[in-house]
CSV table of C-alpha atoms and ligand atoms in Angstrom, one decimal:
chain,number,residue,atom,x,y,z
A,1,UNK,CA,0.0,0.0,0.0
A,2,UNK,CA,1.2,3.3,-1.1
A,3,UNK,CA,1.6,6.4,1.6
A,4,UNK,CA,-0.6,8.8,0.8
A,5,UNK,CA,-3.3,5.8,0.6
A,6,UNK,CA,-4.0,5.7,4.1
A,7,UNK,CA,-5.6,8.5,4.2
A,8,UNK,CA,-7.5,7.2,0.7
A,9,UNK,CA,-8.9,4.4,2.9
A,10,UNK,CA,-9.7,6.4,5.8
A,11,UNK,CA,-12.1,8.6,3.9
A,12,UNK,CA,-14.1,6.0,1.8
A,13,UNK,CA,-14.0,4.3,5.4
A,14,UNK,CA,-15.6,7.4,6.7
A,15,UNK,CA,-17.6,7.8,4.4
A,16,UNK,CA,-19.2,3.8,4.5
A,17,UNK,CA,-19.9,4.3,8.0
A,18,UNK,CA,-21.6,7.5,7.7
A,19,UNK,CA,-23.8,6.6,4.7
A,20,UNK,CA,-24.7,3.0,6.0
A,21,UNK,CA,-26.8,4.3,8.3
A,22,UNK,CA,-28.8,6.4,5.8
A,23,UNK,CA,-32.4,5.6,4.9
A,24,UNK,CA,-34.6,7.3,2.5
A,25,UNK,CA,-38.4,8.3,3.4
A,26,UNK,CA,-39.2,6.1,0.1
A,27,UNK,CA,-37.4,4.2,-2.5
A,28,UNK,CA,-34.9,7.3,-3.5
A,29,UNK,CA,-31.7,6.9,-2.6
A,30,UNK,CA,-29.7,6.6,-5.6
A,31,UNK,CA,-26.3,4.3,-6.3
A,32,UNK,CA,-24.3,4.9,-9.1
A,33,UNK,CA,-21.3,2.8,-9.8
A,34,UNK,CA,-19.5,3.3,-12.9
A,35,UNK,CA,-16.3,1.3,-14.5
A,36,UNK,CA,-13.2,3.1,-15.8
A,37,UNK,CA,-14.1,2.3,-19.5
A,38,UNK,CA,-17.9,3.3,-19.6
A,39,UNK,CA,-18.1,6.7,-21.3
A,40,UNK,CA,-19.4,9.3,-19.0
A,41,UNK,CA,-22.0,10.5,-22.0
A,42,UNK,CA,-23.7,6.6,-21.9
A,43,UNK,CA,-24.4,7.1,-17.9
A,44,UNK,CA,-25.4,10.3,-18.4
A,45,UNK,CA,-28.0,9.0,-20.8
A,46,UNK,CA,-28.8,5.9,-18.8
A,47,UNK,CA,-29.8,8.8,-15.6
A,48,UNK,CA,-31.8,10.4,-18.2
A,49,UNK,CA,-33.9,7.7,-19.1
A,50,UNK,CA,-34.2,6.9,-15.4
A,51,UNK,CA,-35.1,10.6,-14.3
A,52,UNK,CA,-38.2,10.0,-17.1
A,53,UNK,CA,-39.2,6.9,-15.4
A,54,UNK,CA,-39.6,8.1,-12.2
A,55,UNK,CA,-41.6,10.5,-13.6
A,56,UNK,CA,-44.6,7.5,-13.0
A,57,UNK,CA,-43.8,7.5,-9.4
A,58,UNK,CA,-47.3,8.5,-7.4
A,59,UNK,CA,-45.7,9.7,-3.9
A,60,UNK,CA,-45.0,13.5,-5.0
A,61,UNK,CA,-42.3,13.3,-2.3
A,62,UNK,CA,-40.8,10.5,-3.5
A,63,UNK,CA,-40.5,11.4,-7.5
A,64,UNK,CA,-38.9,14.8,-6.7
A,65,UNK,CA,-36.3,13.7,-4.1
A,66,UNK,CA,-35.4,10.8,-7.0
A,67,UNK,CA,-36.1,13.0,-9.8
A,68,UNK,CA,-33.4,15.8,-7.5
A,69,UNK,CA,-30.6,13.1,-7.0
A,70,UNK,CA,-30.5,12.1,-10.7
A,71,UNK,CA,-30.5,15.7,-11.5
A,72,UNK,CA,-27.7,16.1,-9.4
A,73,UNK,CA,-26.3,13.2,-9.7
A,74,UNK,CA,-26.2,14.3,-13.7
A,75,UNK,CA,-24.4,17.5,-12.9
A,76,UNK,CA,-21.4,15.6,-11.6
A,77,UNK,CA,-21.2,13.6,-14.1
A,78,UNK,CA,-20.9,16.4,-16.5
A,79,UNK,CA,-17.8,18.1,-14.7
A,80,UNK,CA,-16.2,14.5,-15.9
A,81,UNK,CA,-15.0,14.1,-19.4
A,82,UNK,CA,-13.8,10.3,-18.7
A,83,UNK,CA,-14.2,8.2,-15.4
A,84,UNK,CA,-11.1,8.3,-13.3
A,85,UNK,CA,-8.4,5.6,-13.6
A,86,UNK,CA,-10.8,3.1,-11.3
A,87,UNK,CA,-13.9,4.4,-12.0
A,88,UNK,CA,-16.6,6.6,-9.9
A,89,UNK,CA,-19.5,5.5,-7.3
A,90,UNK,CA,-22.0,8.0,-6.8
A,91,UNK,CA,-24.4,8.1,-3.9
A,92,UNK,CA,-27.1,10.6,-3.8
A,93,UNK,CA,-30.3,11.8,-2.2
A,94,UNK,CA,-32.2,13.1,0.0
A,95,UNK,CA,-31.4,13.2,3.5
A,96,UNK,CA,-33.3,14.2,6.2
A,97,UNK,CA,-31.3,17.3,7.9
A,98,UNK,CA,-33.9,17.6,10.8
A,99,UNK,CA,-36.8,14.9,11.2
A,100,UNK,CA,-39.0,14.6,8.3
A,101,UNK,CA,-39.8,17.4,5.5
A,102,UNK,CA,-36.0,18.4,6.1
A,103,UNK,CA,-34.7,16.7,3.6
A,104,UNK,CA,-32.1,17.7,1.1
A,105,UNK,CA,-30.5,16.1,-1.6
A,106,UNK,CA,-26.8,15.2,-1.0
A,107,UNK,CA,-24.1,14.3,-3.3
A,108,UNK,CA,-21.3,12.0,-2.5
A,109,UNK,CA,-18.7,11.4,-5.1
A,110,UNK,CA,-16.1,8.6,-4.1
A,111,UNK,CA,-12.8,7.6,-7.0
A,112,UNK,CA,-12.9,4.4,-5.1
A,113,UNK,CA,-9.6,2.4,-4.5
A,114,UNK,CA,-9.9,-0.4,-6.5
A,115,UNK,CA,-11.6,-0.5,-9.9
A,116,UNK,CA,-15.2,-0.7,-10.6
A,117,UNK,CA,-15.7,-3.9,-12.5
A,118,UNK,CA,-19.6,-3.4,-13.3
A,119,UNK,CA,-22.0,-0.1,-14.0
A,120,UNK,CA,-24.4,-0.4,-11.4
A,121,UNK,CA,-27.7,1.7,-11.0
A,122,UNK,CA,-29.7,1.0,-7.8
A,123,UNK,CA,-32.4,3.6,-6.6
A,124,UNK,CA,-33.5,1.7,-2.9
A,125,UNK,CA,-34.4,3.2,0.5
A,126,UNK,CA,-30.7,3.4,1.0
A,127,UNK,CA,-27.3,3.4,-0.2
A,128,UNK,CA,-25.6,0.7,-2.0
A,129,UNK,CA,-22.1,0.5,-0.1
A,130,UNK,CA,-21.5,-3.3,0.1
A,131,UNK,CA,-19.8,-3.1,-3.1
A,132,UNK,CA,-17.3,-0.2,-1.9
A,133,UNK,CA,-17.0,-2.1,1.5
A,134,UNK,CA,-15.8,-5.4,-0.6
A,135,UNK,CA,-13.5,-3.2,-3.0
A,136,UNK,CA,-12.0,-2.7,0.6
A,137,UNK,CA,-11.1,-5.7,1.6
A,138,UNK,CA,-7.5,-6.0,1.0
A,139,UNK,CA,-6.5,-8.8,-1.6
A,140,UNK,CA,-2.9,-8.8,-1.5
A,141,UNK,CA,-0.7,-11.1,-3.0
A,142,UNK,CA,2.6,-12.8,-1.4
A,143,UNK,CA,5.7,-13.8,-2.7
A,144,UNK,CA,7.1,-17.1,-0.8
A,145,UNK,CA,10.2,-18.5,-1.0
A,146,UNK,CA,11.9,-21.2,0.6
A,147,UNK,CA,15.3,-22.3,-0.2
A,148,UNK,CA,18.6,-24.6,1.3
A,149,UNK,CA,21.3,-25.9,-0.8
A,150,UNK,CA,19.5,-28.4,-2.0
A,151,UNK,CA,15.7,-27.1,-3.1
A,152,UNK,CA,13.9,-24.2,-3.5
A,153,UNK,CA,10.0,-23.7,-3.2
A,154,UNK,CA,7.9,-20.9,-5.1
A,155,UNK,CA,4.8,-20.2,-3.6
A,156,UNK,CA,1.8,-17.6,-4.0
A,157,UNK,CA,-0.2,-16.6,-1.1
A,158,UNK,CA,-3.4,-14.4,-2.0
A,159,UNK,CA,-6.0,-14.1,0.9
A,160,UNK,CA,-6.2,-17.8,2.0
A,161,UNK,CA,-5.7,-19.8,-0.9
A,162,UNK,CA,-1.5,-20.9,-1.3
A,163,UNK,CA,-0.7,-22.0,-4.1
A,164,UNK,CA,3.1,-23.8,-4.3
A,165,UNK,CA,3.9,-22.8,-8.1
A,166,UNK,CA,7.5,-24.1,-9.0
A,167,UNK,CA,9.9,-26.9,-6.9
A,168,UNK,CA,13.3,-26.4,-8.0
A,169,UNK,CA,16.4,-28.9,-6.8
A,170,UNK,CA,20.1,-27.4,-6.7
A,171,UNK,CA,21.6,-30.3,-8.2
A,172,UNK,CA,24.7,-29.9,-6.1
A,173,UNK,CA,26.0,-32.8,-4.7
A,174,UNK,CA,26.0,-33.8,-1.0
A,175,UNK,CA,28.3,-32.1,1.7
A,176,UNK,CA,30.7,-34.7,1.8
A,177,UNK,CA,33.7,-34.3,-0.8
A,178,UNK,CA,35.1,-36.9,-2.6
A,179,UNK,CA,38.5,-38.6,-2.3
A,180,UNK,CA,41.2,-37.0,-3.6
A,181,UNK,CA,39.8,-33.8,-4.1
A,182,UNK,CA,41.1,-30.7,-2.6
A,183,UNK,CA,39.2,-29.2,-0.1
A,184,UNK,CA,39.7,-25.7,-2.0
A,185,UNK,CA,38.7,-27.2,-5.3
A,186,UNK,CA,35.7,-28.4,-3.5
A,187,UNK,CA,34.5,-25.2,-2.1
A,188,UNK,CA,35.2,-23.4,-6.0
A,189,UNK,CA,33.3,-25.8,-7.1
A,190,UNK,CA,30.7,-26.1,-4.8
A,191,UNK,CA,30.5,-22.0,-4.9
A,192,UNK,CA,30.3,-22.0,-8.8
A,193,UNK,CA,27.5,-24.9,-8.3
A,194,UNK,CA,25.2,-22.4,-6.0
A,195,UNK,CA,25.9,-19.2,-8.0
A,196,UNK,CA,24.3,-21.0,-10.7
A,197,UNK,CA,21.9,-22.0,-8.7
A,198,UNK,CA,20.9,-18.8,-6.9
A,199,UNK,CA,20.7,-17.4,-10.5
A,200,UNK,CA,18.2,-20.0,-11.8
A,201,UNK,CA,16.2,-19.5,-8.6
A,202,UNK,CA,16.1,-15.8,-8.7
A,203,UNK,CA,15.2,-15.5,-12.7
A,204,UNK,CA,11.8,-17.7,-12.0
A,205,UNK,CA,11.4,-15.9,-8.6
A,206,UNK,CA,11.1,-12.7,-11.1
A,207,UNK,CA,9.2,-14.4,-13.6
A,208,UNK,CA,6.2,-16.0,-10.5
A,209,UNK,CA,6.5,-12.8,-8.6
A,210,UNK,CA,6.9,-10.2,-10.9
A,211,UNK,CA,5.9,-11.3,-14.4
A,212,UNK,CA,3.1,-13.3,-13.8
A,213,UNK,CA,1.8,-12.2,-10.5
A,214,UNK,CA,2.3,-9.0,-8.8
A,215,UNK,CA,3.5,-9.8,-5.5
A,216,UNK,CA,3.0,-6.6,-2.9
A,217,UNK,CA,5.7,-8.3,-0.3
A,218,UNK,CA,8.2,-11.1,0.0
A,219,UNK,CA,8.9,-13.6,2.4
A,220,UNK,CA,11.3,-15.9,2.5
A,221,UNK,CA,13.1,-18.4,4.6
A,222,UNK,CA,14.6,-22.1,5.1
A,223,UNK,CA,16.9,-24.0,7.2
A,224,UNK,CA,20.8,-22.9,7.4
A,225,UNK,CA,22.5,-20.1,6.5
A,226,UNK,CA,21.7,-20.4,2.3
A,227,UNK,CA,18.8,-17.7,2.7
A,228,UNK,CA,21.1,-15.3,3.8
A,229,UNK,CA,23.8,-16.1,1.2
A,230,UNK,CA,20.8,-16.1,-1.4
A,231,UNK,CA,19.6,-12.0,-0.1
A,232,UNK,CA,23.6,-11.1,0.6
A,233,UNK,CA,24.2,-11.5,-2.5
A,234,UNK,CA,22.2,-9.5,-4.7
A,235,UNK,CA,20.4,-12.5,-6.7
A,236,UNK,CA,17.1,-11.5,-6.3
A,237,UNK,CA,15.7,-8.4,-8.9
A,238,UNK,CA,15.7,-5.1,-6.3
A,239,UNK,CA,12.4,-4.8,-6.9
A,240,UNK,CA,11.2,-8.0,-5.0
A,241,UNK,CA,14.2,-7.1,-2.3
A,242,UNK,CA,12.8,-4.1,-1.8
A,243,UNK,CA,9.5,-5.8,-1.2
A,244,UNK,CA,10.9,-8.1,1.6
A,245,UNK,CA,8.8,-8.7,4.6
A,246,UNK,CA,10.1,-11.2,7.1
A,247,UNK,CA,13.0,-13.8,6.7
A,248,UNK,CA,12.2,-16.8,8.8
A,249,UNK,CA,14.5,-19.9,9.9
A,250,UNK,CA,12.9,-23.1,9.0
A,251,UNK,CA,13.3,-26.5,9.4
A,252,UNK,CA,12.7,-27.4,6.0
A,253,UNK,CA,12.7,-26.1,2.4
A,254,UNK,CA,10.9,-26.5,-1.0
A,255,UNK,CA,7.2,-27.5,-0.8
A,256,UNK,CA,7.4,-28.4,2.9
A,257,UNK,CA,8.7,-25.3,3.5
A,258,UNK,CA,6.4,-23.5,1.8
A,259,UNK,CA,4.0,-24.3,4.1
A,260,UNK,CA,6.2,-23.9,7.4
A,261,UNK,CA,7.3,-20.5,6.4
A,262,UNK,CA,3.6,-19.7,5.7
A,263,UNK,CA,2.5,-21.0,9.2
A,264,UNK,CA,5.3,-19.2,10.8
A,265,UNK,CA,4.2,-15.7,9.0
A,266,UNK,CA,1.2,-15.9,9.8
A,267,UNK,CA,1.7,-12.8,12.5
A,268,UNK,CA,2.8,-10.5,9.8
A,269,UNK,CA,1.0,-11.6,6.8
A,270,UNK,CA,-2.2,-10.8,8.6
A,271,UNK,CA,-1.6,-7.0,8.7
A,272,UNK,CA,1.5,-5.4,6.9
A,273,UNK,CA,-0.1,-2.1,7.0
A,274,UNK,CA,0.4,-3.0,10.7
A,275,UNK,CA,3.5,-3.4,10.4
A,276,UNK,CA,4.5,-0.3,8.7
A,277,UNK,CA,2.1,1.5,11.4
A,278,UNK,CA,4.5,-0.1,14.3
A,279,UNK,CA,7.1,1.2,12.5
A,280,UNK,CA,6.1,4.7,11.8
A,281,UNK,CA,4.5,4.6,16.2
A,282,UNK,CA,7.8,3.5,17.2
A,283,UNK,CA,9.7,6.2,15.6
A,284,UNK,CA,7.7,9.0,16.7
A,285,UNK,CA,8.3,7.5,20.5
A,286,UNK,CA,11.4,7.4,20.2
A,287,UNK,CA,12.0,10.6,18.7
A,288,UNK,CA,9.4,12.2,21.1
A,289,UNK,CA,11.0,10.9,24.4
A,290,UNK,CA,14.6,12.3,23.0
A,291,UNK,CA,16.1,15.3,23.9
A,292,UNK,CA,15.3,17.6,21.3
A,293,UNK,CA,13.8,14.3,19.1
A,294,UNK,CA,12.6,15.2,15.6
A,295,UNK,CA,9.0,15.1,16.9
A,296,UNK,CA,6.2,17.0,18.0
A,297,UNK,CA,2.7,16.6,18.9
A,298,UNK,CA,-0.7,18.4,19.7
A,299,UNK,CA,-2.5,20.1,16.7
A,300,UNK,CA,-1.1,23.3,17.4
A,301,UNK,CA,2.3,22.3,17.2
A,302,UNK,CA,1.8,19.9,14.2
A,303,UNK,CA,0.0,22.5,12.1
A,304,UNK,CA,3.0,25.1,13.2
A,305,UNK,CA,5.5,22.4,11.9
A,306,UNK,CA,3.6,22.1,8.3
A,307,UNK,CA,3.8,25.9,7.4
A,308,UNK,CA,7.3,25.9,8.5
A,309,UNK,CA,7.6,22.6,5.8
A,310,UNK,CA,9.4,21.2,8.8
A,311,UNK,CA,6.8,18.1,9.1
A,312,UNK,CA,8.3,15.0,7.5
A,313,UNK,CA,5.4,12.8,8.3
A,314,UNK,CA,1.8,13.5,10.0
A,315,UNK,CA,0.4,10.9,12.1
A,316,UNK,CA,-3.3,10.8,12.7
A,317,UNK,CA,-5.3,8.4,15.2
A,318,UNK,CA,-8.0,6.9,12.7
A,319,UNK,CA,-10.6,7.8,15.9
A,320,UNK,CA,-10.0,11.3,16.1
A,321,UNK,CA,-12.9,12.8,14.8
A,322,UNK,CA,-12.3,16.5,14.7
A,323,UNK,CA,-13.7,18.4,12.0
A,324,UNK,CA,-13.0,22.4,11.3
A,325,UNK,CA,-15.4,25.0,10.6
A,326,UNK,CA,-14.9,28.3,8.4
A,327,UNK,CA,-17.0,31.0,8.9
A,328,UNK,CA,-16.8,33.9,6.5
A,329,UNK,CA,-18.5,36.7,7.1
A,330,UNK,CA,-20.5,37.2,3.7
A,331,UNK,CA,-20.3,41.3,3.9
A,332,UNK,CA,-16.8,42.3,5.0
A,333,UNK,CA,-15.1,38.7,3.5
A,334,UNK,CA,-13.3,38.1,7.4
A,335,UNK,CA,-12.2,34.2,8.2
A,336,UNK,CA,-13.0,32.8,11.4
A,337,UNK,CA,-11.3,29.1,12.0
A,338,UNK,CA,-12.1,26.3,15.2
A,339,UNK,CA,-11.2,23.3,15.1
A,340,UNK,CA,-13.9,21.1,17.7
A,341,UNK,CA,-14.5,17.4,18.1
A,342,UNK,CA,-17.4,15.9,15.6
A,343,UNK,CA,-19.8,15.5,18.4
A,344,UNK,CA,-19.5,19.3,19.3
A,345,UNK,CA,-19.8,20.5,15.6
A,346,UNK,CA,-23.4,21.5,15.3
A,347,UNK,CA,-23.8,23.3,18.4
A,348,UNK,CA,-20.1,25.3,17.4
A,349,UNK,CA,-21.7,25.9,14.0
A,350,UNK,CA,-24.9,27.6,15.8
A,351,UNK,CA,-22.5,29.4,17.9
A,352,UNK,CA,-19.9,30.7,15.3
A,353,UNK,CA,-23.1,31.8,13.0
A,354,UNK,CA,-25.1,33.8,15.4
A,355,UNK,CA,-21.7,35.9,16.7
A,356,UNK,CA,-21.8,39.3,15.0
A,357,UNK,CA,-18.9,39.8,13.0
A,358,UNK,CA,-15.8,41.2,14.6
A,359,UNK,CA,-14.8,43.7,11.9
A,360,UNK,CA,-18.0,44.9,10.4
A,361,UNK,CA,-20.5,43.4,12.9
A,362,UNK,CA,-23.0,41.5,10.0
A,363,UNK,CA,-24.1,38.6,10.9
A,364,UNK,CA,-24.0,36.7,7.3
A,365,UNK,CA,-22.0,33.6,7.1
A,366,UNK,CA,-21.0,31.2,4.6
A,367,UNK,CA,-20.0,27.7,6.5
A,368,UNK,CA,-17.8,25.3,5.5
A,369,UNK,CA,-16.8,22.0,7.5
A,370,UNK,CA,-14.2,19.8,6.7
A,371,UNK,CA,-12.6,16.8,8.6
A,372,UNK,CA,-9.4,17.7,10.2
A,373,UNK,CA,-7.4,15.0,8.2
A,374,UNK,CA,-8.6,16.4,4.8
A,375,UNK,CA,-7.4,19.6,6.7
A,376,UNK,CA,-3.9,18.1,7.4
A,377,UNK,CA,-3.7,16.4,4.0
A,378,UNK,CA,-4.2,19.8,2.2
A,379,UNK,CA,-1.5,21.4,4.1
A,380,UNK,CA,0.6,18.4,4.2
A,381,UNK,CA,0.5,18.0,0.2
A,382,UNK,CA,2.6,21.2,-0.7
A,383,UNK,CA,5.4,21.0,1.6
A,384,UNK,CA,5.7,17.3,0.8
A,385,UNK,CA,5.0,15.8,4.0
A,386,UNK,CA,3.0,12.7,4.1
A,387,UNK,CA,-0.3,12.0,6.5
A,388,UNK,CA,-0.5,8.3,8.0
A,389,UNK,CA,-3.4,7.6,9.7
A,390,UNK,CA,-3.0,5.3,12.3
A,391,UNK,CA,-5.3,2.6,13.7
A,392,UNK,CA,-6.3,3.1,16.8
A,393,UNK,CA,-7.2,-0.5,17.7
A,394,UNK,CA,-3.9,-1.7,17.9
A,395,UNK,CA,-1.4,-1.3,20.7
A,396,UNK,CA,0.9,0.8,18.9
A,397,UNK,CA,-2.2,2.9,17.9
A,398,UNK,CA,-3.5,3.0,21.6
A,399,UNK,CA,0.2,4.0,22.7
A,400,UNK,CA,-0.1,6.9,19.9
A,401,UNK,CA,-3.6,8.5,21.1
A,402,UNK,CA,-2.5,9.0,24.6
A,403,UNK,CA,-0.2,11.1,23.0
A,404,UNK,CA,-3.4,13.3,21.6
A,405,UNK,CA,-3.7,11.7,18.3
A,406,UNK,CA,-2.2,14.0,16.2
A,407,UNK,CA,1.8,14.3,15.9
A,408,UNK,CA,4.3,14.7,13.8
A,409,UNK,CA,7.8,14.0,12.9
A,410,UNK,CA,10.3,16.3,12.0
A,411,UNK,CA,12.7,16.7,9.1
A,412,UNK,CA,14.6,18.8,11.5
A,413,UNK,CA,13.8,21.2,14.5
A,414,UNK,CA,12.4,24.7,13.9
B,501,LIG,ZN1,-17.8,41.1,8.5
């Protein structure tokens, strides 16, 4: 998984949550999934037909809040010449704001993280998010490789199905040298005899991992020290190297080990995201309990250290739930800015619109609310800092939010 993708994942994870809940007064709430290929033009035409149909719907209610989503629904999809690279989901209507007869039609526009494979239209009493929740649901592929002196085992590991896809035998002989020979001779040859070997394993480790699957990490292990030889020197192509999870001392190799050095991962394969997440918590604490540690934490501190560009990474407790409202006064243009926990938005809203305005005293607002990672991430982007979001149902995550939940490490101190 990419860096910036965290925070990809945290908004469509948001956004699930929020919208599962959702139920129309009628059948009105509109799904639109559409695949990379499909032209925008054909959906457009496909709402079209549909905004005509629900022209014969009897509840007055009902027909105008559909009739409204596909109209807006139609507007977005006009701002697109083609879909994004993996498509766009659409989810629209109208949504109580305040008990029934509030309702207004919203618009939620998601480039989802995995391709859509199928155009989907749905209008139901709510929203179609099972699909997005299954695009989710991380499919990741693993190399494995298990290799001694003697064999080495290919496997591929994706979600619970391993498939062992290539046995290969060293052909070098047994430890024992034969009489007469010198043991110097013996060890050239024997040296020559695994270079060629280590060779032939590491061009079909390219072609199973690379060529014909797309491995997003590596693990590899077996009994002995020939592993190490193997990654020491250089055989395998850098980009499977680089994609290197765990090493693991086994007790055997090839198919058998395969399966060992599956049962033995098991730990790691289950979350690697958690394992980058240790990795980014454990550097922060280390830094942070330093004298003078590249690390701050606290919003104030971390939003000080991404205008001075001095913010190398931004961590954020997936739980934080802090969104920030912008006033703007509509007659004199003045900002007003505060940042409050989600549960305390709407009664901060209330309280920010119905203060006079400290400049020319109107009280006009325009509102705007965003959630303080999007905040973050929009800061973040410029200066070329990244924003992790970091689970907070792990121990690494719980050791995190004591420390507020939002923090930062530094590219140096300001
Ligand atoms: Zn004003």
């Amino acid at each position: 998984m990419s860096k910036t993708d965290s925070v990809k994942l945290y908004k469509v994870r948001k956004l699930i949550s929020e919208l599962s809940n959702k139920e129309g007064r009628g059948t009105e709430l509109v799904s639109l999934y559409i695949p990379p290929k499909k032209p925008i033009h054909e959906a457009i035409a496909n709402l079209r037909e549909e905004w005509g149909t629900a022209g014969n719907i009897k509840s007055d209610t009902t027909r105008n809040h559909v009739q409204d989503a596909l109209t807006r629904t139609m507007q977005r999809l006009k701002l697109y010449r083609t879909a994004p690279d993996t498509g766009l989901v659409i989810f629209s209507g109208a949504l109580p704001t305040n008990g029934p007869g509030s309702e207004v039609v919203n618009v939620y526009e998601i480039v989802p993280p995995k391709p859509v494979t199928q155009y989907l239209y749905q209008c139901d009493d709510h929203f179609h998010v099972e699909w997005l929740k299954d695009m989710l649901r991380e499919e990741k592929v693993f190399g494995i490789l298990s290799i001694d002196s003697s064999e080495a085992g290919l496997g591929i590991l994706s979600g619970d199905r391993l498939e062992v896809v290539d046995i290969m035998t060293s052909g070098i002989s047994g430890k024992t040298r034969k009489g007469g020979q010198s043991a110097r001779r013996y060890e050239r040859g024997r040296e020559m005899e695994l270079t060629y070997y280590f060779n032939r394993v590491a061009e079909h480790a390219t072609r199973v991992f690379i060529d014909s699957n797309k491995v997003t990490g590596m693990i590899v292990g077996g009994p002995g020290p020939t592993k190490d030889e193997f990654l020491k020197g250089g055989y395998l192509h850098y980009e499977l190297q680089k994609k290197i999870i765990a090493v693991l001392d086994l007790g055997y190799s090839g198919r058998e080990g395969i399966r060992e050095l599956v049962e033995k991962a098991a730990d790691i394969l289950k979350d690697v995201r958690l394992v980058e997440e240790k990795r980014l918590v454990q550097k922060f604490l280390f830094e942070v309990n330093k004298q003078g540690g590249l690390a701050v934490y606290g919003l104030p501190r971390v939003i000080d250290a991404l205008q001075k560009a001095s913010a190398e990474t931004v961590l954020v407790s997936d739980d934080l739930d802090m969104v920030r409202i912008d006033v703007r006064c509509k007659k004199c243009g003045m900002l007003r800015t505060e940042t409050v926990e989600a549960s305390k938005k709407i009664q901060e809203r209330q309280e920010m619109g119905s203060t006079p305005c400290t400049r020319c005293g109107a009280v006009d607002y325009e509102v705007a609310e965003r959630d303080l990672v999007d905040v973050l991430e929009e800061m973040a982007f410029p200066v070329g800092s990244k924003v992790e979001v970091i689970s907070s149902g792990t121990e690494e995550g719980s050791m995190f939010k004591s420390f507020g939940g939002v923090a930062a490490i530094l590219r140096y101190r300001t």
